[in-house]
Amino acid sequence: MSSTASGLPSPHDPRPPVCVLGLGLIGGSLLRAVGAAGRTAWGHARSAATADAAVADGYDAGTDLADALRRADRERAIVVVAVPAPAVDEAFAAIAEHAPNATVTDVVSVKTAVLAAAREHGLTGRYVGGHPMAGTSESGWGAGFPELFRDAVWVVGTEDDSDPDVWTQVAALAFDCGSVVVPAAAVEHDNAVARISHLPHLLAEALAVTADAGGPLALGLAAGSFRDGTRVAATAPGLVNAMCEGNRDALLVALDDALTLLRDARNTLAQESSTAPLVSAGHTARTRYDERTHTVVEGIVPGSDGWTERMRDAGRRGGRLHRPDEDSFM
């Protein structure tokens, strides 16, 4: 770790200390993961019970947001916003006031609205968004564990004005948590997750409600396909509403596509007694997913000419960045 003469991390240190705002499943797992990776880390929780639980487990946590952020500013930490989407604006306002020099990222599942909020609060130049594609149906500090992000995809926001040093810090954070990095612009990220994350939540809710309407016999016969298809319906409703409503426009497009497929399937079944078109198309799509390949993104140096567009293009084509050699990731 590079440092200044004072012993503090330098402004361009790719692996500075970490301050996590929000200690639920994702934030709590992140605090554990970066601690296990050897970084200095501390967290903030609104709830005294959550902060006390984290402290009891051996982690540095508290409920004084201003104090946590002032420390982040002094130690030039990277501040990770891990609060629900509706609380992001308040978190950014506090960061702007108490940590005007800290690098900022987030782990919220929508990126366009968060990026806009970061810019509104004057964080442009020191903010790069992030989204680890990991989670469970549980929530809260007690649900977290340091291996949550291992081998997961971690989207790192790559906009035209992304600062290469900040981008490097966010990517290094993902690597320290055991993830691989996919670079993507906020809009492209939101369009993609509407289809592979947010729509599946709504489909799971619909499947659960439909099955429940079948009464005790239907639920008594439910097995693997039902359990797999409704797993995420066990997620706390507030969390699901926040991410789906936060990605409204992209999710509406994905919903329309799914509803068209289901309406067509119903019509074909009613008129021709066949489910073949949808089943065949679904099987082909799933096979394509199972057989997909990923390229390793190499040779694109943050800060070099056209690096953001080259990163985004690599991400669109299935490219991923893996932890590089320590000496080369600077």
C-alpha positions as a Python dict, from the first residue, in 0.01 Angstrom:
ca = {
    (1, 'M'): (0, 0, 0),
    (2, 'S'): (146, 336, -100),
    (3, 'S'): (134, 612, 156),
    (4, 'T'): (230, 972, 215),
    (5, 'A'): (504, 1089, 450),
    (6, 'S'): (239, 1115, 720),
    (7, 'G'): (172, 744, 694),
    (8, 'L'): (-180, 795, 560),
    (9, 'P'): (-283, 627, 236),
    (10, 'S'): (-203, 843, -65),
    (11, 'P'): (-494, 993, -262),
    (12, 'H'): (-426, 744, -542),
    (13, 'D'): (-372, 435, -327),
    (14, 'P'): (-567, 157, -504),
    (15, 'R'): (-638, -22, -174),
    (16, 'P'): (-723, 238, 90),
    (17, 'P'): (-918, 177, 412),
    (18, 'V'): (-1290, 110, 371),
    (19, 'C'): (-1589, 275, 539),
    (20, 'V'): (-1916, 88, 485),
    (21, 'L'): (-2246, 272, 529),
    (22, 'G'): (-2517, 16, 595),
    (23, 'L'): (-2456, -322, 755),
    (24, 'G'): (-2728, -542, 611),
    (25, 'L'): (-2659, -855, 409),
    (26, 'I'): (-2444, -684, 143),
    (27, 'G'): (-2280, -416, 357),
    (28, 'G'): (-2223, -658, 643),
    (29, 'S'): (-2069, -916, 412),
    (30, 'L'): (-1853, -646, 257),
    (31, 'L'): (-1721, -531, 594),
    (32, 'R'): (-1633, -891, 675),
    (33, 'A'): (-1474, -954, 335),
    (34, 'V'): (-1247, -650, 329),
    (35, 'G'): (-1143, -720, 687),
    (36, 'A'): (-1050, -1073, 587),
    (37, 'A'): (-850, -928, 297),
    (38, 'G'): (-637, -735, 544),
    (39, 'R'): (-777, -386, 497),
    (40, 'T'): (-862, -145, 776),
    (41, 'A'): (-1239, -119, 772),
    (42, 'W'): (-1524, 19, 980),
    (43, 'G'): (-1898, 44, 935),
    (44, 'H'): (-2198, 257, 1016),
    (45, 'A'): (-2547, 132, 1099),
    (46, 'R'): (-2860, 331, 1176),
    (47, 'S'): (-2966, 69, 1427),
    (48, 'A'): (-2782, 45, 1758),
    (49, 'A'): (-2872, -323, 1769),
    (50, 'T'): (-2702, -382, 1434),
    (51, 'A'): (-2392, -186, 1532),
    (52, 'D'): (-2374, -371, 1865),
    (53, 'A'): (-2405, -706, 1687),
    (54, 'A'): (-2120, -615, 1453),
    (55, 'V'): (-1903, -506, 1745),
    (56, 'A'): (-1985, -827, 1931),
    (57, 'D'): (-1861, -1017, 1626),
    (58, 'G'): (-1531, -832, 1641),
    (59, 'Y'): (-1589, -555, 1385),
    (60, 'D'): (-1548, -179, 1414),
    (61, 'A'): (-1896, -29, 1386),
    (62, 'G'): (-2108, 250, 1528),
    (63, 'T'): (-2415, 466, 1481),
    (64, 'D'): (-2250, 809, 1447),
    (65, 'L'): (-2258, 875, 1071),
    (66, 'A'): (-2071, 1205, 1085),
    (67, 'D'): (-1792, 1049, 1292),
    (68, 'A'): (-1756, 754, 1054),
    (69, 'L'): (-1736, 988, 756),
    (70, 'R'): (-1493, 1232, 915),
    (71, 'R'): (-1266, 938, 983),
    (72, 'A'): (-1303, 831, 621),
    (73, 'D'): (-1199, 1179, 512),
    (74, 'R'): (-895, 1185, 743),
    (75, 'E'): (-777, 842, 635),
    (76, 'R'): (-868, 892, 267),
    (77, 'A'): (-1086, 584, 280),
    (78, 'I'): (-1318, 458, 12),
    (79, 'V'): (-1675, 505, 133),
    (80, 'V'): (-1911, 227, 25),
    (81, 'V'): (-2280, 318, 29),
    (82, 'A'): (-2467, -4, 111),
    (83, 'V'): (-2802, 141, 214),
    (84, 'P'): (-3137, 74, 42),
    (85, 'A'): (-3196, 282, -271),
    (86, 'P'): (-3438, 529, -103),
    (87, 'A'): (-3167, 623, 149),
    (88, 'V'): (-2890, 688, -105),
    (89, 'D'): (-2963, 1059, -141),
    (90, 'E'): (-2930, 1115, 233),
    (91, 'A'): (-2604, 917, 241),
    (92, 'F'): (-2456, 1122, -43),
    (93, 'A'): (-2554, 1446, 129),
    (94, 'A'): (-2373, 1334, 444),
    (95, 'I'): (-2066, 1230, 245),
    (96, 'A'): (-2054, 1568, 70),
    (97, 'E'): (-2064, 1741, 408),
    (98, 'H'): (-1835, 1524, 620),
    (99, 'A'): (-1604, 1345, 375),
    (100, 'P'): (-1530, 1591, 94),
    (101, 'N'): (-1206, 1416, -3),
    (102, 'A'): (-1304, 1050, 18),
    (103, 'T'): (-1351, 820, -277),
    (104, 'V'): (-1713, 699, -304),
    (105, 'T'): (-1877, 390, -447),
    (106, 'D'): (-2196, 197, -377),
    (107, 'V'): (-2342, -153, -402),
    (108, 'V'): (-2698, -56, -493),
    (109, 'S'): (-2870, -269, -757),
    (110, 'V'): (-2965, 26, -979),
    (111, 'K'): (-2703, 257, -1120),
    (112, 'T'): (-2858, 535, -1331),
    (113, 'A'): (-3046, 698, -1044),
    (114, 'V'): (-2753, 658, -807),
    (115, 'L'): (-2512, 812, -1058),
    (116, 'A'): (-2748, 1107, -1101),
    (117, 'A'): (-2768, 1152, -723),
    (118, 'A'): (-2388, 1141, -693),
    (119, 'R'): (-2357, 1415, -952),
    (120, 'E'): (-2630, 1620, -787),
    (121, 'H'): (-2437, 1616, -461),
    (122, 'G'): (-2112, 1722, -625),
    (123, 'L'): (-1940, 1383, -602),
    (124, 'T'): (-1847, 1372, -972),
    (125, 'G'): (-1478, 1294, -1005),
    (126, 'R'): (-1459, 1082, -692),
    (127, 'Y'): (-1754, 849, -742),
    (128, 'V'): (-1763, 525, -939),
    (129, 'G'): (-2064, 299, -897),
    (130, 'G'): (-2053, -70, -821),
    (131, 'H'): (-2292, -362, -803),
    (132, 'P'): (-2188, -707, -683),
    (133, 'M'): (-2417, -965, -841),
    (134, 'A'): (-2450, -1164, -521),
    (135, 'G'): (-2704, -1209, -246),
    (136, 'T'): (-2943, -1439, -69),
    (137, 'S'): (-3309, -1417, 27),
    (138, 'E'): (-3208, -1328, 384),
    (139, 'S'): (-3127, -983, 518),
    (140, 'G'): (-2960, -809, 808),
    (141, 'W'): (-2619, -823, 973),
    (142, 'G'): (-2665, -1180, 1090),
    (143, 'A'): (-2719, -1301, 733),
    (144, 'G'): (-2383, -1172, 612),
    (145, 'F'): (-2070, -1377, 553),
    (146, 'P'): (-1731, -1288, 398),
    (147, 'E'): (-1751, -1543, 114),
    (148, 'L'): (-2070, -1393, -33),
    (149, 'F'): (-1881, -1225, -318),
    (150, 'R'): (-1638, -1505, -396),
    (151, 'D'): (-1636, -1573, -775),
    (152, 'A'): (-1929, -1334, -819),
    (153, 'V'): (-1951, -1073, -1093),
    (154, 'W'): (-1902, -718, -965),
    (155, 'V'): (-2014, -447, -1208),
    (156, 'V'): (-1792, -138, -1194),
    (157, 'G'): (-1948, 176, -1338),
    (158, 'T'): (-1759, 295, -1644),
    (159, 'E'): (-1876, 633, -1768),
    (160, 'D'): (-1702, 872, -2005),
    (161, 'D'): (-1602, 1092, -1711),
    (162, 'S'): (-1495, 813, -1473),
    (163, 'D'): (-1174, 900, -1292),
    (164, 'P'): (-918, 623, -1360),
    (165, 'D'): (-775, 631, -1007),
    (166, 'V'): (-1119, 604, -848),
    (167, 'W'): (-1215, 330, -1097),
    (168, 'T'): (-901, 139, -999),
    (169, 'Q'): (-988, 166, -631),
    (170, 'V'): (-1338, 30, -686),
    (171, 'A'): (-1210, -256, -902),
    (172, 'A'): (-948, -340, -639),
    (173, 'L'): (-1223, -350, -375),
    (174, 'A'): (-1410, -606, -585),
    (175, 'F'): (-1095, -813, -632),
    (176, 'D'): (-1025, -810, -257),
    (177, 'C'): (-1374, -950, -201),
    (178, 'G'): (-1299, -1237, -439),
    (179, 'S'): (-1506, -1111, -733),
    (180, 'V'): (-1440, -1062, -1102),
    (181, 'V'): (-1512, -723, -1258),
    (182, 'V'): (-1741, -642, -1550),
    (183, 'P'): (-1719, -281, -1670),
    (184, 'A'): (-2050, -126, -1778),
    (185, 'A'): (-2221, 208, -1812),
    (186, 'A'): (-2507, 281, -1572),
    (187, 'V'): (-2781, 273, -1836),
    (188, 'E'): (-2660, -54, -1985),
    (189, 'H'): (-2632, -207, -1639),
    (190, 'D'): (-2989, -111, -1550),
    (191, 'N'): (-3128, -248, -1876),
    (192, 'A'): (-2948, -577, -1817),
    (193, 'V'): (-3039, -627, -1449),
    (194, 'A'): (-3402, -549, -1523),
    (195, 'R'): (-3406, -874, -1721),
    (196, 'I'): (-3184, -1101, -1512),
    (197, 'S'): (-3253, -977, -1159),
    (198, 'H'): (-3554, -751, -1118),
    (199, 'L'): (-3792, -932, -1355),
    (200, 'P'): (-3710, -1269, -1193),
    (201, 'H'): (-3816, -1123, -858),
    (202, 'L'): (-4157, -1027, -995),
    (203, 'L'): (-4197, -1360, -1174),
    (204, 'A'): (-4111, -1540, -850),
    (205, 'E'): (-4375, -1339, -664),
    (206, 'A'): (-4634, -1422, -933),
    (207, 'L'): (-4546, -1791, -923),
    (208, 'A'): (-4570, -1799, -543),
    (209, 'V'): (-4911, -1630, -545),
    (210, 'T'): (-5038, -1858, -821),
    (211, 'A'): (-4926, -2169, -635),
    (212, 'D'): (-5073, -2046, -308),
    (213, 'A'): (-5408, -2001, -481),
    (214, 'G'): (-5403, -2376, -548),
    (215, 'G'): (-5445, -2441, -177),
    (216, 'P'): (-5277, -2688, 59),
    (217, 'L'): (-5263, -2969, -196),
    (218, 'A'): (-5068, -2761, -449),
    (219, 'L'): (-4824, -2640, -184),
    (220, 'G'): (-4793, -2990, -44),
    (221, 'L'): (-4688, -3122, -385),
    (222, 'A'): (-4443, -2841, -454),
    (223, 'A'): (-4089, -2962, -510),
    (224, 'G'): (-3763, -2848, -667),
    (225, 'S'): (-3891, -2649, -963),
    (226, 'F'): (-4125, -2450, -738),
    (227, 'R'): (-3859, -2395, -471),
    (228, 'D'): (-3602, -2279, -727),
    (229, 'G'): (-3849, -2060, -910),
    (230, 'T'): (-3973, -1885, -595),
    (231, 'R'): (-3652, -1866, -390),
    (232, 'V'): (-3617, -1489, -422),
    (233, 'A'): (-3981, -1436, -323),
    (234, 'A'): (-3858, -1493, 32),
    (235, 'T'): (-3664, -1164, 13),
    (236, 'A'): (-3794, -883, 234),
    (237, 'P'): (-4064, -700, 34),
    (238, 'G'): (-3918, -358, 109),
    (239, 'L'): (-3589, -451, -54),
    (240, 'V'): (-3761, -592, -362),
    (241, 'N'): (-3983, -286, -400),
    (242, 'A'): (-3687, -51, -367),
    (243, 'M'): (-3483, -211, -643),
    (244, 'C'): (-3773, -279, -881),
    (245, 'E'): (-3928, 64, -842),
    (246, 'G'): (-3583, 223, -867),
    (247, 'N'): (-3541, 64, -1212),
    (248, 'R'): (-3895, 137, -1328),
    (249, 'D'): (-3839, 225, -1693),
    (250, 'A'): (-3608, -64, -1779),
    (251, 'L'): (-3822, -308, -1582),
    (252, 'L'): (-4137, -203, -1768),
    (253, 'V'): (-3971, -296, -2098),
    (254, 'A'): (-3863, -634, -1962),
    (255, 'L'): (-4211, -697, -1817),
    (256, 'D'): (-4373, -618, -2150),
    (257, 'D'): (-4145, -867, -2324),
    (258, 'A'): (-4226, -1138, -2069),
    (259, 'L'): (-4601, -1067, -2081),
    (260, 'T'): (-4598, -1090, -2460),
    (261, 'L'): (-4430, -1431, -2441),
    (262, 'L'): (-4682, -1554, -2182),
    (263, 'R'): (-4982, -1420, -2374),
    (264, 'D'): (-4857, -1583, -2693),
    (265, 'A'): (-4800, -1910, -2505),
    (266, 'R'): (-5152, -1898, -2364),
    (267, 'N'): (-5301, -1835, -2707),
    (268, 'T'): (-5102, -2114, -2866),
    (269, 'L'): (-5205, -2355, -2589),
    (270, 'A'): (-5572, -2255, -2619),
    (271, 'Q'): (-5584, -2266, -2998),
    (272, 'E'): (-5338, -2543, -3084),
    (273, 'S'): (-5300, -2736, -2756),
    (274, 'S'): (-4927, -2670, -2780),
    (275, 'T'): (-4663, -2512, -2558),
    (276, 'A'): (-4383, -2591, -2803),
    (277, 'P'): (-4290, -2240, -2923),
    (278, 'L'): (-4216, -2098, -2578),
    (279, 'V'): (-4063, -2418, -2440),
    (280, 'S'): (-3833, -2454, -2741),
    (281, 'A'): (-3725, -2090, -2731),
    (282, 'G'): (-3669, -2107, -2355),
    (283, 'H'): (-3463, -2424, -2382),
    (284, 'T'): (-3247, -2265, -2653),
    (285, 'A'): (-3195, -1950, -2447),
    (286, 'R'): (-3104, -2147, -2135),
    (287, 'T'): (-2860, -2363, -2333),
    (288, 'R'): (-2698, -2048, -2468),
    (289, 'Y'): (-2657, -1928, -2109),
    (290, 'D'): (-2505, -2258, -1997),
    (291, 'E'): (-2262, -2264, -2290),
    (292, 'R'): (-2159, -1900, -2274),
    (293, 'T'): (-1790, -1817, -2260),
    (294, 'H'): (-1610, -1523, -2108),
    (295, 'T'): (-1299, -1349, -2225),
    (296, 'V'): (-1040, -1208, -1990),
    (297, 'V'): (-1003, -834, -2039),
    (298, 'E'): (-636, -745, -2063),
    (299, 'G'): (-428, -458, -2192),
    (300, 'I'): (-673, -176, -2118),
    (301, 'V'): (-508, 64, -1875),
    (302, 'P'): (-740, 300, -1683),
    (303, 'G'): (-652, 651, -1794),
    (304, 'S'): (-522, 553, -2138),
    (305, 'D'): (-680, 692, -2455),
    (306, 'G'): (-1037, 573, -2499),
    (307, 'W'): (-1014, 339, -2201),
    (308, 'T'): (-1375, 380, -2085),
    (309, 'E'): (-1530, 292, -2421),
    (310, 'R'): (-1289, 2, -2468),
    (311, 'M'): (-1378, -127, -2122),
    (312, 'R'): (-1751, -98, -2190),
    (313, 'D'): (-1716, -272, -2524),
    (314, 'A'): (-1527, -557, -2360),
    (315, 'G'): (-1800, -590, -2098),
    (316, 'R'): (-2074, -600, -2363),
    (317, 'R'): (-1897, -890, -2530),
    (318, 'G'): (-1873, -1096, -2211),
    (319, 'G'): (-1535, -970, -2096),
    (320, 'R'): (-1429, -989, -1735),
    (321, 'L'): (-1133, -855, -1544),
    (322, 'H'): (-960, -1082, -1296),
    (323, 'R'): (-724, -978, -1020),
    (324, 'P'): (-400, -878, -1193),
    (325, 'D'): (-49, -901, -1059),
    (326, 'E'): (-3, -662, -769),
    (327, 'D'): (269, -467, -947),
    (328, 'S'): (60, -412, -1261),
    (329, 'F'): (-261, -290, -1101),
    (330, 'M'): (-163, 64, -1020),
}
